[in-house]
PDB file of N, CA and C in Angstrom:
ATOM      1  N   UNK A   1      -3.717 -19.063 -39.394  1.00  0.00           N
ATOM      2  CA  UNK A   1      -2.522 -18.316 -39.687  1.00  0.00           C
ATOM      3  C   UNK A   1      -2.490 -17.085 -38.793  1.00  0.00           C
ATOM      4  N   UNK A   2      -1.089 -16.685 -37.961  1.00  0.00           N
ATOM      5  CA  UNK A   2      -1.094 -15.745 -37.256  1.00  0.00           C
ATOM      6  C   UNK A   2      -0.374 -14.806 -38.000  1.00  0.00           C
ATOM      7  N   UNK A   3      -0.884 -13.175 -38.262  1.00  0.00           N
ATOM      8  CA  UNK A   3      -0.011 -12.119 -39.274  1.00  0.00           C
ATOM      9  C   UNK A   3       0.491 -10.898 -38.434  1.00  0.00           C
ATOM     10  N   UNK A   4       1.313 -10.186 -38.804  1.00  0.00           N
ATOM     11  CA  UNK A   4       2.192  -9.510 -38.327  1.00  0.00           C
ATOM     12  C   UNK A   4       1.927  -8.227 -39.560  1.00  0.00           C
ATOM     13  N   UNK A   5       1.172  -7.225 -39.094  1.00  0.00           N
ATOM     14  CA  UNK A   5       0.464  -6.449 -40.106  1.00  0.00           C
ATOM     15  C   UNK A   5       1.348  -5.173 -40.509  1.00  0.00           C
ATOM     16  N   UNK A   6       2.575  -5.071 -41.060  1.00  0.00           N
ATOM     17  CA  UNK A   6       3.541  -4.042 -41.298  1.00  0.00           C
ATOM     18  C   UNK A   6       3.060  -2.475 -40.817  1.00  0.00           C
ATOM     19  N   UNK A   7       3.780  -1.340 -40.593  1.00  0.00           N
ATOM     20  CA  UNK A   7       3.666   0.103 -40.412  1.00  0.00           C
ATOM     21  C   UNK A   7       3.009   0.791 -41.743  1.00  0.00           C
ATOM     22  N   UNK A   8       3.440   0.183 -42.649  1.00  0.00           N
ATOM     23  CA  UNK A   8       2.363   0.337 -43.842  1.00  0.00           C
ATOM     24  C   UNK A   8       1.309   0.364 -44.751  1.00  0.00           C
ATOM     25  N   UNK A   9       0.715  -0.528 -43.663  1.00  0.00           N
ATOM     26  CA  UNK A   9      -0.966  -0.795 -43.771  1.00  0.00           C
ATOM     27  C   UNK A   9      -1.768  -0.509 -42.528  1.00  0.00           C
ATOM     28  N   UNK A  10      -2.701  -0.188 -42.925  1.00  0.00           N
ATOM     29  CA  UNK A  10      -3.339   0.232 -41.751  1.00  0.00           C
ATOM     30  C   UNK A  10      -4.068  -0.627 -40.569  1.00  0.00           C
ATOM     31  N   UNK A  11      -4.045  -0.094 -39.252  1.00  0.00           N
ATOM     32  CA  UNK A  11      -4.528  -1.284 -38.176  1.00  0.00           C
ATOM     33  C   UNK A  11      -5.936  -1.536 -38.619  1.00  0.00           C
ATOM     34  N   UNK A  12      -6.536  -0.943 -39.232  1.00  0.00           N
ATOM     35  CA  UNK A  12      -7.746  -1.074 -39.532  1.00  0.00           C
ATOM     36  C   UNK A  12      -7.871  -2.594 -40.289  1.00  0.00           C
ATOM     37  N   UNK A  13      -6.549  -3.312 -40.772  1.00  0.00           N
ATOM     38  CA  UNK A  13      -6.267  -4.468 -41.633  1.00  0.00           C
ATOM     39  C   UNK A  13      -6.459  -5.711 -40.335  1.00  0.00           C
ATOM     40  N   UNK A  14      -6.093  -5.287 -39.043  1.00  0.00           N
ATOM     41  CA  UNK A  14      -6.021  -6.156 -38.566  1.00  0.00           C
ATOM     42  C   UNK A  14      -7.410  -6.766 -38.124  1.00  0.00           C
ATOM     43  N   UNK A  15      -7.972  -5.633 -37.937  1.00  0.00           N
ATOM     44  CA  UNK A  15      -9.596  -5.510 -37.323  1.00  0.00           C
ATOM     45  C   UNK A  15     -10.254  -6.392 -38.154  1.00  0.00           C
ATOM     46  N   UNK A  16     -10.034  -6.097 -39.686  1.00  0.00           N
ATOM     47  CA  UNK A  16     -10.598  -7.109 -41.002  1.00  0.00           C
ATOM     48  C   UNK A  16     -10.090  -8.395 -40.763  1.00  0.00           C
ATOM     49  N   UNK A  17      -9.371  -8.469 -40.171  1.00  0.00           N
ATOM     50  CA  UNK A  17      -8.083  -9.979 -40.258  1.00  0.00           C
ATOM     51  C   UNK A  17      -9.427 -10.798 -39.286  1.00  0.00           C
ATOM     52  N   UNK A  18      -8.910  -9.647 -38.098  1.00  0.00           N
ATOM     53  CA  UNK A  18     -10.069 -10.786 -36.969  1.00  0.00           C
ATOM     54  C   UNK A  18     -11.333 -11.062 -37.149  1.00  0.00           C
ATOM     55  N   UNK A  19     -11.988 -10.344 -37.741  1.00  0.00           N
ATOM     56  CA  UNK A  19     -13.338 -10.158 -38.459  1.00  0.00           C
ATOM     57  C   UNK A  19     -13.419 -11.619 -38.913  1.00  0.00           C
ATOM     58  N   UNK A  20     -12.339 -12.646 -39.838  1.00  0.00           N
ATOM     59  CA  UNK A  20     -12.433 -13.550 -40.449  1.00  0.00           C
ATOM     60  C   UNK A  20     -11.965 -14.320 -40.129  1.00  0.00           C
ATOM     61  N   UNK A  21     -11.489 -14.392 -38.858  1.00  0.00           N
ATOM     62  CA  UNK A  21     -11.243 -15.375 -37.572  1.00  0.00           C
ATOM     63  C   UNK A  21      -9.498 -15.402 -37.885  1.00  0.00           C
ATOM     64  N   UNK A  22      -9.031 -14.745 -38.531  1.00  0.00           N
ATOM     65  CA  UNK A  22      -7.717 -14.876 -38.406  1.00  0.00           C
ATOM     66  C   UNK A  22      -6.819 -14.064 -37.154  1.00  0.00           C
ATOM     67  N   UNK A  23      -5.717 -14.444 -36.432  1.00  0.00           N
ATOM     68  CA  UNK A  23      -4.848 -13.871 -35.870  1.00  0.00           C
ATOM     69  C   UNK A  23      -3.827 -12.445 -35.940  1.00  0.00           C
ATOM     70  N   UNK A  24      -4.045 -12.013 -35.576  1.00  0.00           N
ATOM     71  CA  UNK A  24      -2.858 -10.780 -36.446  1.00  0.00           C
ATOM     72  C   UNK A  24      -3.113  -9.913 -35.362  1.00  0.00           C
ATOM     73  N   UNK A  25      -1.817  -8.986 -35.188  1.00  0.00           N
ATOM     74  CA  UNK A  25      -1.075  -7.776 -34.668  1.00  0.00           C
ATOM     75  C   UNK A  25      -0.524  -6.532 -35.248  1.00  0.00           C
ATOM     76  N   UNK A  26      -1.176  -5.762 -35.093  1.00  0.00           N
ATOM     77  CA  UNK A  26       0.056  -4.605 -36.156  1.00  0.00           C
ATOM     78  C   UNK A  26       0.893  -4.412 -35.194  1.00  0.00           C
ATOM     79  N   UNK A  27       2.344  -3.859 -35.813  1.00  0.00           N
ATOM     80  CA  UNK A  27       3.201  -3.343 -35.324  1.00  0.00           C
ATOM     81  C   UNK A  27       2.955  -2.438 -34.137  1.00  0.00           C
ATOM     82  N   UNK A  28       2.266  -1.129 -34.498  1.00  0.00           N
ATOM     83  CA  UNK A  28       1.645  -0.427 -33.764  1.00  0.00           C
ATOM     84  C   UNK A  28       1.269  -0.822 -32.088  1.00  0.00           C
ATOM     85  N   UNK A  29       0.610  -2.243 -32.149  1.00  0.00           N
ATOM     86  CA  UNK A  29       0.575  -2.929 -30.753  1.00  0.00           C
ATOM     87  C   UNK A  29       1.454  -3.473 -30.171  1.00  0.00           C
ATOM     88  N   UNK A  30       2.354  -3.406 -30.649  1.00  0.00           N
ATOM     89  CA  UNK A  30       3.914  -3.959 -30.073  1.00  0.00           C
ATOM     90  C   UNK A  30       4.424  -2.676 -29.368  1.00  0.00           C
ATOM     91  N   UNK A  31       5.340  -3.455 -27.998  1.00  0.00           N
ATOM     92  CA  UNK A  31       5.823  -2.139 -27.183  1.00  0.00           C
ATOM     93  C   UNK A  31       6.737  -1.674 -28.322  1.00  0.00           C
ATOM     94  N   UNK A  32       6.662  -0.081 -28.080  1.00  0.00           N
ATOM     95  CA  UNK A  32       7.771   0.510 -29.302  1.00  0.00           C
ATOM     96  C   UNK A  32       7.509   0.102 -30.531  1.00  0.00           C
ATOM     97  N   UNK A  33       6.684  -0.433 -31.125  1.00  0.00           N
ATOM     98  CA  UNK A  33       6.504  -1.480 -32.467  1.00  0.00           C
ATOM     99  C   UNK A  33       7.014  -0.455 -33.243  1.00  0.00           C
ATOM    100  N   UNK A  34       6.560   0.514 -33.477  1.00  0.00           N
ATOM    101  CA  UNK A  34       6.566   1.737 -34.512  1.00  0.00           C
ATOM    102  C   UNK A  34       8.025   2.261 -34.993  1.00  0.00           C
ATOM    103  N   UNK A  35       8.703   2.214 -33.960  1.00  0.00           N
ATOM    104  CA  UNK A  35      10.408   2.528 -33.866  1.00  0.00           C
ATOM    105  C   UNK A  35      11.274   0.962 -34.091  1.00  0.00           C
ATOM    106  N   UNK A  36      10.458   0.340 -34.400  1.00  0.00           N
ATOM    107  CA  UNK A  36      11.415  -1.110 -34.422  1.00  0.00           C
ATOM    108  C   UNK A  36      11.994  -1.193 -35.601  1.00  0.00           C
ATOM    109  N   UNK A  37      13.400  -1.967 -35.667  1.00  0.00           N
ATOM    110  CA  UNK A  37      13.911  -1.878 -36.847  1.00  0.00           C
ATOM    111  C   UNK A  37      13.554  -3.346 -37.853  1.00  0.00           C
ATOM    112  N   UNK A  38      13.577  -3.226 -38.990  1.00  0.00           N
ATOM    113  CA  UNK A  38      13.237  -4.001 -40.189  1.00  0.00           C
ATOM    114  C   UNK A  38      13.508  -5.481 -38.881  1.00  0.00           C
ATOM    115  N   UNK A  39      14.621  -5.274 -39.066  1.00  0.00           N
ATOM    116  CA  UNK A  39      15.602  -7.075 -38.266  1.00  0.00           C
ATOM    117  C   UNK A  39      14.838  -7.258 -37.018  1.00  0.00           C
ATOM    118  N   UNK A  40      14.298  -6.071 -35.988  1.00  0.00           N
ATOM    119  CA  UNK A  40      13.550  -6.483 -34.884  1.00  0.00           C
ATOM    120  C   UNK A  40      12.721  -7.091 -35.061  1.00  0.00           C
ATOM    121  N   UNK A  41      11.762  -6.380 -36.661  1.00  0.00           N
ATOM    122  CA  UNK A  41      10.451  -6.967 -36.571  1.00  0.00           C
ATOM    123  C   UNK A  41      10.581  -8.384 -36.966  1.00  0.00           C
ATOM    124  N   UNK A  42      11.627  -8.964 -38.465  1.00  0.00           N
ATOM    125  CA  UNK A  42      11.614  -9.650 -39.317  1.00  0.00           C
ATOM    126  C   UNK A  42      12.054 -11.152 -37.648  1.00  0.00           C
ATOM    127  N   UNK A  43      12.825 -10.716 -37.028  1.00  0.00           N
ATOM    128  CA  UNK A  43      13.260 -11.779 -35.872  1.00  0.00           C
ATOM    129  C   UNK A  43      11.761 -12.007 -34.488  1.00  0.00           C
ATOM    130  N   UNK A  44      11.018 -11.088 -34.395  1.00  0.00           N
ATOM    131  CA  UNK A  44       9.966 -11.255 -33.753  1.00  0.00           C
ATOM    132  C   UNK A  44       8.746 -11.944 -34.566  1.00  0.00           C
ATOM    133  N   UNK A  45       8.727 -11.792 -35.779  1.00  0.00           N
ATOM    134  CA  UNK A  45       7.909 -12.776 -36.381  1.00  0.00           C
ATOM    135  C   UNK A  45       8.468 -14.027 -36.641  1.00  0.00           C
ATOM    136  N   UNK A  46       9.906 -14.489 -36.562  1.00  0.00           N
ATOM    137  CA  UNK A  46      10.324 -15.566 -37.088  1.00  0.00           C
ATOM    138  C   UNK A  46      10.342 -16.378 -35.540  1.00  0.00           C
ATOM    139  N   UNK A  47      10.723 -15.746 -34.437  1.00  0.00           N
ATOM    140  CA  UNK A  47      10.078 -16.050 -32.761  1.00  0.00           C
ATOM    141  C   UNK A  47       8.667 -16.678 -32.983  1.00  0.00           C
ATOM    142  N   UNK A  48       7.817 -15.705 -33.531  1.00  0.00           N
ATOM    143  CA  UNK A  48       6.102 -16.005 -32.753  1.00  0.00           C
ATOM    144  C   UNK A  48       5.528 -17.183 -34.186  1.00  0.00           C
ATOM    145  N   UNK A  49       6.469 -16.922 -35.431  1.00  0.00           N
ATOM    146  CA  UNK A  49       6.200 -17.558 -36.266  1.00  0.00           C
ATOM    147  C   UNK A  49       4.988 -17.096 -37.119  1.00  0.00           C
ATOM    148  N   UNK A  50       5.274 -16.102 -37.457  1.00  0.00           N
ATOM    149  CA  UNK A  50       4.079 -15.250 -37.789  1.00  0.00           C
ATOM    150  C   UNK A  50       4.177 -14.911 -39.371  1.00  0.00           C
ATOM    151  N   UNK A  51       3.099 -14.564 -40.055  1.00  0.00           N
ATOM    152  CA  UNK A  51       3.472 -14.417 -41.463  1.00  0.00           C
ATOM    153  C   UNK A  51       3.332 -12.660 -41.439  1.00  0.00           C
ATOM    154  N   UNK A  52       4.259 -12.401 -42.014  1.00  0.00           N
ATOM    155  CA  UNK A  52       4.460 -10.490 -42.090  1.00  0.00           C
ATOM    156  C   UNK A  52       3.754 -10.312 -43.376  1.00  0.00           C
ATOM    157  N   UNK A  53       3.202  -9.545 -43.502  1.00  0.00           N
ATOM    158  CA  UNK A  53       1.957  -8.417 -44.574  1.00  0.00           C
ATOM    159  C   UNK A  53       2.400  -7.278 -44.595  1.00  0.00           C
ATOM    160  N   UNK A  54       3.093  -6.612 -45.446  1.00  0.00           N
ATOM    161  CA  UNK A  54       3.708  -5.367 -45.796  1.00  0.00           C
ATOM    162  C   UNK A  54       3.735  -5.096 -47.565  1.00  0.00           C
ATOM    163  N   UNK A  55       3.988  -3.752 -47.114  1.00  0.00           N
ATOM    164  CA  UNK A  55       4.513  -3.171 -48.278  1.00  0.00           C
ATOM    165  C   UNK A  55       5.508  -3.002 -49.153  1.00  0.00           C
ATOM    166  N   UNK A  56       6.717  -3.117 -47.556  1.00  0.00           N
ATOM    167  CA  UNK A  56       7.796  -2.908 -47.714  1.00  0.00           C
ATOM    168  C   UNK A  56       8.564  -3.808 -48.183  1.00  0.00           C
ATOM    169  N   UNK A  57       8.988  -3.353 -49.403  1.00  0.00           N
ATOM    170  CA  UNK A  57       9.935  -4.717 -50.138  1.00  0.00           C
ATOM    171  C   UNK A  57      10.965  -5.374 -49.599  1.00  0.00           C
ATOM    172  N   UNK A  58      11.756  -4.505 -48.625  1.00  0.00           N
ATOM    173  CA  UNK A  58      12.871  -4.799 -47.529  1.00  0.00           C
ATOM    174  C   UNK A  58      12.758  -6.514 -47.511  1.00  0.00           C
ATOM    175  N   UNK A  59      11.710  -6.462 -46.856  1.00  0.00           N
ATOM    176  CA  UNK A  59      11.001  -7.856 -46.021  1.00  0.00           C
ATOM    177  C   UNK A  59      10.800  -8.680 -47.259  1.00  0.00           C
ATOM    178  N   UNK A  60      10.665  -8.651 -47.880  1.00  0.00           N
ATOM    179  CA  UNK A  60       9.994  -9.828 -49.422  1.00  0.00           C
ATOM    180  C   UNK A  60      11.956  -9.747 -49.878  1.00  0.00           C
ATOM    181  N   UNK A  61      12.475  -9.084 -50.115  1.00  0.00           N
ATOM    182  CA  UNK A  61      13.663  -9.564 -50.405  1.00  0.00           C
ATOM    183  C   UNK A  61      14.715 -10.314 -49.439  1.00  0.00           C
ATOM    184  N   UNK A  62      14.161  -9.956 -47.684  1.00  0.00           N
ATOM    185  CA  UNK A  62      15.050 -10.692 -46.575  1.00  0.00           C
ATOM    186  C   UNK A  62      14.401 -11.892 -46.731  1.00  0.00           C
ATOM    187  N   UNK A  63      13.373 -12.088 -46.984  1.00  0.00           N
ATOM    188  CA  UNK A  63      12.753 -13.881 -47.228  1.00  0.00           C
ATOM    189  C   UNK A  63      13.227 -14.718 -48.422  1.00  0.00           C
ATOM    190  N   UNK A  64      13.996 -14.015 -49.342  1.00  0.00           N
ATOM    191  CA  UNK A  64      14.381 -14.563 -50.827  1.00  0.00           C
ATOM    192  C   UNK A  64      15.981 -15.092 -50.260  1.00  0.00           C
ATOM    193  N   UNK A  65      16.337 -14.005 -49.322  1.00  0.00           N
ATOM    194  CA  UNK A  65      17.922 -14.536 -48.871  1.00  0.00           C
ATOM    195  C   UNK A  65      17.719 -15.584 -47.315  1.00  0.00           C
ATOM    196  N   UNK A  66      17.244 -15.105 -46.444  1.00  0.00           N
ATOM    197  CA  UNK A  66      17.286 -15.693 -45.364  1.00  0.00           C
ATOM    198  C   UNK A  66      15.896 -17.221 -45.488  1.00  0.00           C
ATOM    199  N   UNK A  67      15.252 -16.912 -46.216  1.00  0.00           N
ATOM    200  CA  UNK A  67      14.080 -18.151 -46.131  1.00  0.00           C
ATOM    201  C   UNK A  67      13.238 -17.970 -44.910  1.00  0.00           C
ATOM    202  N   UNK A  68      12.820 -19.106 -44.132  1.00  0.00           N
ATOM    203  CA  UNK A  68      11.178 -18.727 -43.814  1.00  0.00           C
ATOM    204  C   UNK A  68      12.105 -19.560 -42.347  1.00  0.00           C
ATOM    205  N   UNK A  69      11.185 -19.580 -41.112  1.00  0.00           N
ATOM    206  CA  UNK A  69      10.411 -18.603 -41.396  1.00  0.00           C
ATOM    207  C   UNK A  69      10.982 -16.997 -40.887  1.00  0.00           C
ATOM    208  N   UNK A  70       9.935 -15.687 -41.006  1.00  0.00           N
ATOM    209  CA  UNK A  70       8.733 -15.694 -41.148  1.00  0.00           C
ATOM    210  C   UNK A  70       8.469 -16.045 -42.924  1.00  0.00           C
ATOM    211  N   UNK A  71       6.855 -16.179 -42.983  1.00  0.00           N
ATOM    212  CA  UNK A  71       7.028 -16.160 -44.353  1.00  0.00           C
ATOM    213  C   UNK A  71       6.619 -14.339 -44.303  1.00  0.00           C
ATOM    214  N   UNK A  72       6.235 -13.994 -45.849  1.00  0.00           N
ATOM    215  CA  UNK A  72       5.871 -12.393 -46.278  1.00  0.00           C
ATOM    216  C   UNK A  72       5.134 -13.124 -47.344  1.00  0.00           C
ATOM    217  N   UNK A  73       4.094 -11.851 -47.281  1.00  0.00           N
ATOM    218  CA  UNK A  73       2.941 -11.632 -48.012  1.00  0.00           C
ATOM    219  C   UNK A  73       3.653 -10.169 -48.665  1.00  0.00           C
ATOM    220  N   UNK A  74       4.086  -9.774 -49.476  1.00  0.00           N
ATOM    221  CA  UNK A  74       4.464  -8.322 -49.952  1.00  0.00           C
ATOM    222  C   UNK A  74       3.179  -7.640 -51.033  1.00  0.00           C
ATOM    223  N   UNK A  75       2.451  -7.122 -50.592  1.00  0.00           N
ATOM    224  CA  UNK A  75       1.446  -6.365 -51.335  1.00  0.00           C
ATOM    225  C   UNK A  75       2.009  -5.185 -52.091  1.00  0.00           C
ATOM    226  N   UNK A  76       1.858  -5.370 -53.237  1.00  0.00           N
ATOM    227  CA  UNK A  76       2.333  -4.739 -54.153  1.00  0.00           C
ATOM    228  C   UNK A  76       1.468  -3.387 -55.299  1.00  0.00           C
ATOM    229  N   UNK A  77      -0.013  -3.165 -54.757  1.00  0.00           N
ATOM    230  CA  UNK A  77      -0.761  -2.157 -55.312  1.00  0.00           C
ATOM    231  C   UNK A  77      -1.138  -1.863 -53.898  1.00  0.00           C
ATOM    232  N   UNK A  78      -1.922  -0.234 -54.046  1.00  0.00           N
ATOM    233  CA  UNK A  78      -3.002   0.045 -53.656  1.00  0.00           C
ATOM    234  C   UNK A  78      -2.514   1.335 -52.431  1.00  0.00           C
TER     235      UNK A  78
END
């Protein structure tokens, strides 16, 4: 699985990601990632086909209307 690690968690998530042989990018490593809007990111993961990991509910409710992909992981504590 390749993940797309939201502005809301820390890159330090991704480091753990690869640690366990998984794929993933934070935003942060994207040109401009940081300034990108919800729809940039939500259309660059649905491009690379990537599953998004956020906080941000935005994204868990654009997957309830628009469907997959990308899919979302919406983390909800912590």
């Amino acid at each position: 699985m390749k993940w797309l690690v939201d502005a809301q968690l820390p890159p330090q998530l991704c480091t753990w990601l690869r640690e366990r042989g998984e794929e993933s990018i934070h935003v942060s490593e994207l040109e401009n990632g940081l300034n990108l809007s919800d729809e940039n990111l939500w259309e660059y993961g649905r491009k690379e086909n990537l599953m998004i990991l956020t906080k941000d509910r935005d994204f868990f409710e654009r997957s309830l209307v628009l469907g997959f992909p990308p899919h979302v992981l919406h983390v909800v504590v912590g």
